[in-house]
Amino acid sequence: IDCLLGGGLREGTVVEVVGETASGKTQLCLAAAATTAGRGEAVLFVDTTGSFTPERVLRLAEAEAAAMADGGGGGIGHPAGDPSLASRVLGCIAVVRPGSVFQLLGVLDRLEAELQQQGQGQGQNQQGQQLPGQGQEGQQPGGGQPGGAPEPPGMQSDAAGGRVGPRLLVVDSVSALLSTVLGSNQHTQGTALLTAVGRMLKQLAERYSIAVLVTNHVTSATHMARGGRG
């Protein structure tokens, strides 16, 4: 995957992974989250299908730690079985579960508003501080927002570099929120919403140097759900 992407996920870019059900898209998202969080860098994981579980992330983090220990590499920097690994990894991952594409857009809008408030845009660098949402894994829909929209708990600071806000933004998956709209007589509205999501993800990536990973679903062998390219 790193070779295909020319070195892996990069800050300031959006990578869309498209595939059939059970093709490994969520596993890739969880692995990216585990690796990023293992370095002490913040992750905002938008889980639209209920596939995120702390246990799966920890298994991936432990496997990478063991591989790094065997190979003498750096990587996560924790030996397998280190009791601090769980708190380190899960403490850097915030999860939000929007129930609709409108809630997803609301999450992204509020994330950008918070990043703007913290002065992270346009290449500015600001020392990190703990903000509401740090380490709030498992945030559920209806987290205190009007209309049941979940809070975007992505404003935690990096343990690694004092950066405020997520280093990695994962959306798994955008098609889960749009499939009913795109497959109905509301197709035009669904396409417009998909374009809006893609535009917002690209804007967040470029303005705030966030690596964005989004998954989409193949609906047939010859027709793919159009993705969040913006």
PDB file of C-alpha atoms in Angstrom:
ATOM      1  CA  ILE A   1       0.000   0.000   0.000  1.00  0.00           C
ATOM      2  CA  ASP A   2       2.821   2.394   0.893  1.00  0.00           C
ATOM      3  CA  CYS A   3       4.457   1.742  -2.483  1.00  0.00           C
ATOM      4  CA  LEU A   4       1.197   2.355  -4.344  1.00  0.00           C
ATOM      5  CA  LEU A   5       0.758   5.659  -2.511  1.00  0.00           C
ATOM      6  CA  GLY A   6       4.353   6.712  -3.084  1.00  0.00           C
ATOM      7  CA  GLY A   7       5.353   6.428   0.562  1.00  0.00           C
ATOM      8  CA  GLY A   8       2.077   6.091   2.433  1.00  0.00           C
ATOM      9  CA  LEU A   9      -0.608   8.507   3.562  1.00  0.00           C
ATOM     10  CA  ARG A  10       0.570  12.099   3.313  1.00  0.00           C
ATOM     11  CA  GLU A  11      -0.554  15.194   5.137  1.00  0.00           C
ATOM     12  CA  GLY A  12      -2.506  17.544   2.919  1.00  0.00           C
ATOM     13  CA  THR A  13      -3.901  14.813   0.683  1.00  0.00           C
ATOM     14  CA  VAL A  14      -7.097  12.763   0.449  1.00  0.00           C
ATOM     15  CA  VAL A  15      -6.796   9.052  -0.320  1.00  0.00           C
ATOM     16  CA  GLU A  16      -9.942   7.159  -1.314  1.00  0.00           C
ATOM     17  CA  VAL A  17      -9.996   3.369  -1.042  1.00  0.00           C
ATOM     18  CA  VAL A  18     -12.722   1.663  -3.073  1.00  0.00           C
ATOM     19  CA  GLY A  19     -13.610  -2.012  -2.884  1.00  0.00           C
ATOM     20  CA  GLU A  20     -16.233  -4.660  -2.379  1.00  0.00           C
ATOM     21  CA  THR A  21     -17.601  -5.665   1.010  1.00  0.00           C
ATOM     22  CA  ALA A  22     -15.071  -7.620   3.112  1.00  0.00           C
ATOM     23  CA  SER A  23     -12.170  -6.572   0.886  1.00  0.00           C
ATOM     24  CA  GLY A  24     -10.139  -5.115   3.763  1.00  0.00           C
ATOM     25  CA  LYS A  25     -11.059  -1.424   3.603  1.00  0.00           C
ATOM     26  CA  THR A  26     -11.892  -1.117   7.303  1.00  0.00           C
ATOM     27  CA  GLN A  27      -8.824  -3.145   8.255  1.00  0.00           C
ATOM     28  CA  LEU A  28      -6.671  -0.655   6.356  1.00  0.00           C
ATOM     29  CA  CYS A  29      -8.358   2.249   8.154  1.00  0.00           C
ATOM     30  CA  LEU A  30      -7.840   0.635  11.551  1.00  0.00           C
ATOM     31  CA  ALA A  31      -4.200  -0.121  10.751  1.00  0.00           C
ATOM     32  CA  ALA A  32      -3.592   3.485   9.705  1.00  0.00           C
ATOM     33  CA  ALA A  33      -5.247   4.719  12.897  1.00  0.00           C
ATOM     34  CA  ALA A  34      -3.233   2.322  15.063  1.00  0.00           C
ATOM     35  CA  THR A  35       0.067   3.327  13.454  1.00  0.00           C
ATOM     36  CA  THR A  36      -0.645   7.050  13.685  1.00  0.00           C
ATOM     37  CA  ALA A  37      -1.872   6.870  17.281  1.00  0.00           C
ATOM     38  CA  GLY A  38       1.052   4.648  18.216  1.00  0.00           C
ATOM     39  CA  ARG A  39       3.355   7.539  17.331  1.00  0.00           C
ATOM     40  CA  GLY A  40       1.415   9.770  19.709  1.00  0.00           C
ATOM     41  CA  GLU A  41      -0.368  11.594  16.877  1.00  0.00           C
ATOM     42  CA  ALA A  42      -4.069  12.402  17.036  1.00  0.00           C
ATOM     43  CA  VAL A  43      -6.640  10.569  14.920  1.00  0.00           C
ATOM     44  CA  LEU A  44     -10.277  11.427  14.248  1.00  0.00           C
ATOM     45  CA  PHE A  45     -12.097   8.272  13.131  1.00  0.00           C
ATOM     46  CA  VAL A  46     -15.532   8.808  11.581  1.00  0.00           C
ATOM     47  CA  ASP A  47     -17.223   5.416  11.876  1.00  0.00           C
ATOM     48  CA  THR A  48     -20.454   5.210   9.873  1.00  0.00           C
ATOM     49  CA  THR A  49     -20.850   1.425   9.963  1.00  0.00           C
ATOM     50  CA  GLY A  50     -20.052   0.545  13.583  1.00  0.00           C
ATOM     51  CA  SER A  51     -16.905  -1.314  12.515  1.00  0.00           C
ATOM     52  CA  PHE A  52     -14.469   0.450  14.857  1.00  0.00           C
ATOM     53  CA  THR A  53     -13.630  -1.483  18.006  1.00  0.00           C
ATOM     54  CA  PRO A  54     -10.778  -0.740  20.436  1.00  0.00           C
ATOM     55  CA  GLU A  55      -9.869  -4.431  20.509  1.00  0.00           C
ATOM     56  CA  ARG A  56      -9.153  -4.567  16.777  1.00  0.00           C
ATOM     57  CA  VAL A  57      -7.055  -1.419  16.916  1.00  0.00           C
ATOM     58  CA  LEU A  58      -5.031  -2.724  19.851  1.00  0.00           C
ATOM     59  CA  ARG A  59      -4.376  -6.045  18.123  1.00  0.00           C
ATOM     60  CA  LEU A  60      -3.004  -4.169  15.130  1.00  0.00           C
ATOM     61  CA  ALA A  61      -0.904  -1.891  17.340  1.00  0.00           C
ATOM     62  CA  GLU A  62       0.492  -4.849  19.262  1.00  0.00           C
ATOM     63  CA  ALA A  63       1.321  -6.692  16.037  1.00  0.00           C
ATOM     64  CA  GLU A  64       3.217  -3.680  14.723  1.00  0.00           C
ATOM     65  CA  ALA A  65       5.024  -3.245  18.036  1.00  0.00           C
ATOM     66  CA  ALA A  66       6.080  -6.896  17.941  1.00  0.00           C
ATOM     67  CA  ALA A  67       7.256  -6.594  14.334  1.00  0.00           C
ATOM     68  CA  MET A  68       9.262  -3.489  15.152  1.00  0.00           C
ATOM     69  CA  ALA A  69      10.807  -5.180  18.174  1.00  0.00           C
ATOM     70  CA  ASP A  70      11.825  -8.202  16.078  1.00  0.00           C
ATOM     71  CA  GLY A  71      13.219  -6.008  13.321  1.00  0.00           C
ATOM     72  CA  GLY A  72      14.914  -3.519  15.597  1.00  0.00           C
ATOM     73  CA  GLY A  73      12.997  -0.640  14.019  1.00  0.00           C
ATOM     74  CA  GLY A  74      11.447   2.424  15.568  1.00  0.00           C
ATOM     75  CA  GLY A  75       7.763   2.567  14.659  1.00  0.00           C
ATOM     76  CA  ILE A  76       5.367   2.569  17.556  1.00  0.00           C
ATOM     77  CA  GLY A  77       8.164   2.520  20.099  1.00  0.00           C
ATOM     78  CA  HIS A  78       6.473   0.132  22.549  1.00  0.00           C
ATOM     79  CA  PRO A  79       7.349  -3.509  23.074  1.00  0.00           C
ATOM     80  CA  ALA A  80       4.463  -5.923  22.577  1.00  0.00           C
ATOM     81  CA  GLY A  81       2.542  -6.396  25.810  1.00  0.00           C
ATOM     82  CA  ASP A  82       3.530  -3.000  27.215  1.00  0.00           C
ATOM     83  CA  PRO A  83       0.573  -1.946  29.407  1.00  0.00           C
ATOM     84  CA  SER A  84       1.040   1.664  28.347  1.00  0.00           C
ATOM     85  CA  LEU A  85       0.416   0.782  24.699  1.00  0.00           C
ATOM     86  CA  ALA A  86      -3.369   0.613  25.095  1.00  0.00           C
ATOM     87  CA  SER A  87      -3.639   3.951  26.859  1.00  0.00           C
ATOM     88  CA  ARG A  88      -1.237   5.577  24.413  1.00  0.00           C
ATOM     89  CA  VAL A  89      -3.014   4.340  21.290  1.00  0.00           C
ATOM     90  CA  LEU A  90      -6.630   4.694  22.413  1.00  0.00           C
ATOM     91  CA  GLY A  91      -5.882   8.017  24.075  1.00  0.00           C
ATOM     92  CA  CYS A  92      -4.941   9.459  20.686  1.00  0.00           C
ATOM     93  CA  ILE A  93      -8.009   8.179  18.803  1.00  0.00           C
ATOM     94  CA  ALA A  94     -11.344   9.971  18.928  1.00  0.00           C
ATOM     95  CA  VAL A  95     -14.341   8.255  17.334  1.00  0.00           C
ATOM     96  CA  VAL A  96     -17.525   9.903  16.116  1.00  0.00           C
ATOM     97  CA  ARG A  97     -20.515   8.088  14.610  1.00  0.00           C
ATOM     98  CA  PRO A  98     -22.755  10.291  12.454  1.00  0.00           C
ATOM     99  CA  GLY A  99     -26.114   8.823  11.555  1.00  0.00           C
ATOM    100  CA  SER A 100     -26.605  10.693   8.280  1.00  0.00           C
ATOM    101  CA  VAL A 101     -24.660  12.542   5.622  1.00  0.00           C
ATOM    102  CA  PHE A 102     -25.978  15.789   7.079  1.00  0.00           C
ATOM    103  CA  GLN A 103     -24.487  14.896  10.459  1.00  0.00           C
ATOM    104  CA  LEU A 104     -21.205  14.043   8.728  1.00  0.00           C
ATOM    105  CA  LEU A 105     -21.132  17.465   7.080  1.00  0.00           C
ATOM    106  CA  GLY A 106     -21.901  19.014  10.465  1.00  0.00           C
ATOM    107  CA  VAL A 107     -18.987  17.158  12.056  1.00  0.00           C
ATOM    108  CA  LEU A 108     -16.605  18.354   9.336  1.00  0.00           C
ATOM    109  CA  ASP A 109     -17.898  21.924   9.542  1.00  0.00           C
ATOM    110  CA  ARG A 110     -17.399  22.055  13.315  1.00  0.00           C
ATOM    111  CA  LEU A 111     -13.962  20.488  13.043  1.00  0.00           C
ATOM    112  CA  GLU A 112     -12.876  23.224  10.639  1.00  0.00           C
ATOM    113  CA  ALA A 113     -14.384  25.907  12.873  1.00  0.00           C
ATOM    114  CA  GLU A 114     -12.397  24.582  15.840  1.00  0.00           C
ATOM    115  CA  LEU A 115      -9.201  24.381  13.806  1.00  0.00           C
ATOM    116  CA  GLN A 116      -9.691  27.951  12.601  1.00  0.00           C
ATOM    117  CA  GLN A 117     -10.254  29.088  16.166  1.00  0.00           C
ATOM    118  CA  GLN A 118      -7.006  27.448  17.224  1.00  0.00           C
ATOM    119  CA  GLY A 119      -5.081  29.217  14.465  1.00  0.00           C
ATOM    120  CA  GLN A 120      -4.009  26.030  12.723  1.00  0.00           C
ATOM    121  CA  GLY A 121      -4.854  27.183   9.199  1.00  0.00           C
ATOM    122  CA  GLN A 122      -2.570  28.701   6.591  1.00  0.00           C
ATOM    123  CA  GLY A 123       0.548  26.986   7.911  1.00  0.00           C
ATOM    124  CA  GLN A 124       0.403  28.504  11.398  1.00  0.00           C
ATOM    125  CA  ASN A 125       1.907  26.456  14.195  1.00  0.00           C
ATOM    126  CA  GLN A 126       0.582  26.601  17.732  1.00  0.00           C
ATOM    127  CA  GLN A 127       1.554  24.679  20.820  1.00  0.00           C
ATOM    128  CA  GLY A 128      -0.965  22.016  21.716  1.00  0.00           C
ATOM    129  CA  GLN A 129      -3.318  21.964  24.629  1.00  0.00           C
ATOM    130  CA  GLN A 130      -5.901  19.470  25.775  1.00  0.00           C
ATOM    131  CA  LEU A 131      -9.346  20.395  24.556  1.00  0.00           C
ATOM    132  CA  PRO A 132     -12.752  18.791  24.999  1.00  0.00           C
ATOM    133  CA  GLY A 133     -12.797  15.449  23.236  1.00  0.00           C
ATOM    134  CA  GLN A 134      -9.255  14.242  23.920  1.00  0.00           C
ATOM    135  CA  GLY A 135      -9.244  10.479  24.180  1.00  0.00           C
ATOM    136  CA  GLN A 136     -13.030  10.235  23.907  1.00  0.00           C
ATOM    137  CA  GLU A 137     -13.092   6.949  22.020  1.00  0.00           C
ATOM    138  CA  GLY A 138     -16.554   5.689  21.244  1.00  0.00           C
ATOM    139  CA  GLN A 139     -18.379   9.024  21.008  1.00  0.00           C
ATOM    140  CA  GLN A 140     -21.976   8.224  20.107  1.00  0.00           C
ATOM    141  CA  PRO A 141     -24.427  10.121  17.916  1.00  0.00           C
ATOM    142  CA  GLY A 142     -26.303  12.846  19.714  1.00  0.00           C
ATOM    143  CA  GLY A 143     -23.334  14.032  21.766  1.00  0.00           C
ATOM    144  CA  GLY A 144     -25.019  17.142  23.066  1.00  0.00           C
ATOM    145  CA  GLN A 145     -25.564  18.814  19.710  1.00  0.00           C
ATOM    146  CA  PRO A 146     -28.946  20.139  18.549  1.00  0.00           C
ATOM    147  CA  GLY A 147     -30.726  17.705  16.291  1.00  0.00           C
ATOM    148  CA  GLY A 148     -28.681  14.768  17.556  1.00  0.00           C
ATOM    149  CA  ALA A 149     -25.530  15.604  15.578  1.00  0.00           C
ATOM    150  CA  PRO A 150     -22.407  14.137  17.200  1.00  0.00           C
ATOM    151  CA  GLU A 151     -19.555  16.290  18.420  1.00  0.00           C
ATOM    152  CA  PRO A 152     -16.318  16.083  16.418  1.00  0.00           C
ATOM    153  CA  PRO A 153     -13.899  15.009  19.184  1.00  0.00           C
ATOM    154  CA  GLY A 154     -10.853  15.607  17.028  1.00  0.00           C
ATOM    155  CA  MET A 155      -9.238  18.571  18.757  1.00  0.00           C
ATOM    156  CA  GLN A 156      -6.902  16.559  20.954  1.00  0.00           C
ATOM    157  CA  SER A 157      -3.251  17.509  20.931  1.00  0.00           C
ATOM    158  CA  ASP A 158      -0.428  15.306  19.703  1.00  0.00           C
ATOM    159  CA  ALA A 159       1.693  13.729  22.383  1.00  0.00           C
ATOM    160  CA  ALA A 160       4.447  13.741  19.771  1.00  0.00           C
ATOM    161  CA  GLY A 161       4.632  17.329  18.652  1.00  0.00           C
ATOM    162  CA  GLY A 162       2.265  19.758  20.359  1.00  0.00           C
ATOM    163  CA  ARG A 163       0.004  19.959  17.312  1.00  0.00           C
ATOM    164  CA  VAL A 164      -3.673  20.653  17.981  1.00  0.00           C
ATOM    165  CA  GLY A 165      -6.178  18.716  15.912  1.00  0.00           C
ATOM    166  CA  PRO A 166      -6.017  15.378  14.126  1.00  0.00           C
ATOM    167  CA  ARG A 167      -2.997  14.295  12.123  1.00  0.00           C
ATOM    168  CA  LEU A 168      -5.173  11.666  10.432  1.00  0.00           C
ATOM    169  CA  LEU A 169      -8.875  11.893   9.557  1.00  0.00           C
ATOM    170  CA  VAL A 170     -10.575   8.613   8.627  1.00  0.00           C
ATOM    171  CA  VAL A 171     -14.079   8.324   7.156  1.00  0.00           C
ATOM    172  CA  ASP A 172     -15.193   4.686   7.008  1.00  0.00           C
ATOM    173  CA  SER A 173     -17.299   4.772   4.960  1.00  0.00           C
ATOM    174  CA  VAL A 174     -18.867   7.626   3.036  1.00  0.00           C
ATOM    175  CA  SER A 175     -20.984   5.277   0.913  1.00  0.00           C
ATOM    176  CA  ALA A 176     -22.789   3.911   3.978  1.00  0.00           C
ATOM    177  CA  LEU A 177     -24.405   7.316   4.492  1.00  0.00           C
ATOM    178  CA  LEU A 178     -25.115   7.989   0.820  1.00  0.00           C
ATOM    179  CA  SER A 179     -26.191   4.627  -0.591  1.00  0.00           C
ATOM    180  CA  THR A 180     -29.896   5.099   0.092  1.00  0.00           C
ATOM    181  CA  VAL A 181     -29.908   8.582  -1.422  1.00  0.00           C
ATOM    182  CA  LEU A 182     -27.806   7.711  -4.474  1.00  0.00           C
ATOM    183  CA  GLY A 183     -29.907   4.641  -5.180  1.00  0.00           C
ATOM    184  CA  SER A 184     -33.276   6.400  -5.094  1.00  0.00           C
ATOM    185  CA  ASN A 185     -35.150   9.098  -6.969  1.00  0.00           C
ATOM    186  CA  GLN A 186     -33.072  11.579  -4.932  1.00  0.00           C
ATOM    187  CA  HIS A 187     -29.963  10.719  -6.946  1.00  0.00           C
ATOM    188  CA  THR A 188     -29.288  14.342  -7.904  1.00  0.00           C
ATOM    189  CA  GLN A 189     -29.371  15.444  -4.276  1.00  0.00           C
ATOM    190  CA  GLY A 190     -27.165  12.511  -3.310  1.00  0.00           C
ATOM    191  CA  THR A 191     -24.578  13.447  -5.915  1.00  0.00           C
ATOM    192  CA  ALA A 192     -24.559  17.037  -4.649  1.00  0.00           C
ATOM    193  CA  LEU A 193     -24.085  15.845  -1.062  1.00  0.00           C
ATOM    194  CA  LEU A 194     -21.272  13.531  -2.128  1.00  0.00           C
ATOM    195  CA  THR A 195     -19.556  16.429  -3.869  1.00  0.00           C
ATOM    196  CA  ALA A 196     -19.957  18.573  -0.747  1.00  0.00           C
ATOM    197  CA  VAL A 197     -18.374  15.891   1.450  1.00  0.00           C
ATOM    198  CA  GLY A 198     -15.467  15.476  -0.957  1.00  0.00           C
ATOM    199  CA  ARG A 199     -14.902  19.213  -1.167  1.00  0.00           C
ATOM    200  CA  MET A 200     -14.892  19.554   2.618  1.00  0.00           C
ATOM    201  CA  LEU A 201     -12.461  16.663   3.093  1.00  0.00           C
ATOM    202  CA  LYS A 202     -10.081  18.134   0.513  1.00  0.00           C
ATOM    203  CA  GLN A 203     -10.339  21.545   2.148  1.00  0.00           C
ATOM    204  CA  LEU A 204      -9.539  20.155   5.601  1.00  0.00           C
ATOM    205  CA  ALA A 205      -6.588  18.197   4.228  1.00  0.00           C
ATOM    206  CA  GLU A 206      -5.045  21.110   2.366  1.00  0.00           C
ATOM    207  CA  ARG A 207      -5.698  23.929   4.833  1.00  0.00           C
ATOM    208  CA  TYR A 208      -4.694  22.091   7.995  1.00  0.00           C
ATOM    209  CA  SER A 209      -2.144  19.536   6.724  1.00  0.00           C
ATOM    210  CA  ILE A 210      -4.291  16.549   7.650  1.00  0.00           C
ATOM    211  CA  ALA A 211      -3.914  13.142   6.029  1.00  0.00           C
ATOM    212  CA  VAL A 212      -7.424  12.043   5.021  1.00  0.00           C
ATOM    213  CA  LEU A 213      -8.372   8.422   4.357  1.00  0.00           C
ATOM    214  CA  VAL A 214     -11.896   7.692   3.100  1.00  0.00           C
ATOM    215  CA  THR A 215     -13.476   4.418   2.006  1.00  0.00           C
ATOM    216  CA  ASN A 216     -16.140   3.814  -0.593  1.00  0.00           C
ATOM    217  CA  HIS A 217     -18.005   0.751  -1.803  1.00  0.00           C
ATOM    218  CA  VAL A 218     -18.169  -0.976  -5.176  1.00  0.00           C
ATOM    219  CA  THR A 219     -21.824  -1.580  -6.042  1.00  0.00           C
ATOM    220  CA  SER A 220     -21.156  -3.926  -8.980  1.00  0.00           C
ATOM    221  CA  ALA A 221     -18.368  -5.168 -11.191  1.00  0.00           C
ATOM    222  CA  THR A 222     -18.948  -2.394 -13.713  1.00  0.00           C
ATOM    223  CA  HIS A 223     -20.340   0.422 -11.569  1.00  0.00           C
ATOM    224  CA  MET A 224     -18.639   1.951  -8.551  1.00  0.00           C
ATOM    225  CA  ALA A 225     -20.148   4.369  -6.068  1.00  0.00           C
ATOM    226  CA  ARG A 226     -18.564   7.692  -6.909  1.00  0.00           C
ATOM    227  CA  GLY A 227     -16.112   8.723  -4.245  1.00  0.00           C
ATOM    228  CA  GLY A 228     -15.171  11.669  -2.113  1.00  0.00           C
ATOM    229  CA  ARG A 229     -12.674  13.344  -4.386  1.00  0.00           C
ATOM    230  CA  GLY A 230     -14.199  16.783  -4.272  1.00  0.00           C
TER     231      GLY A 230
END
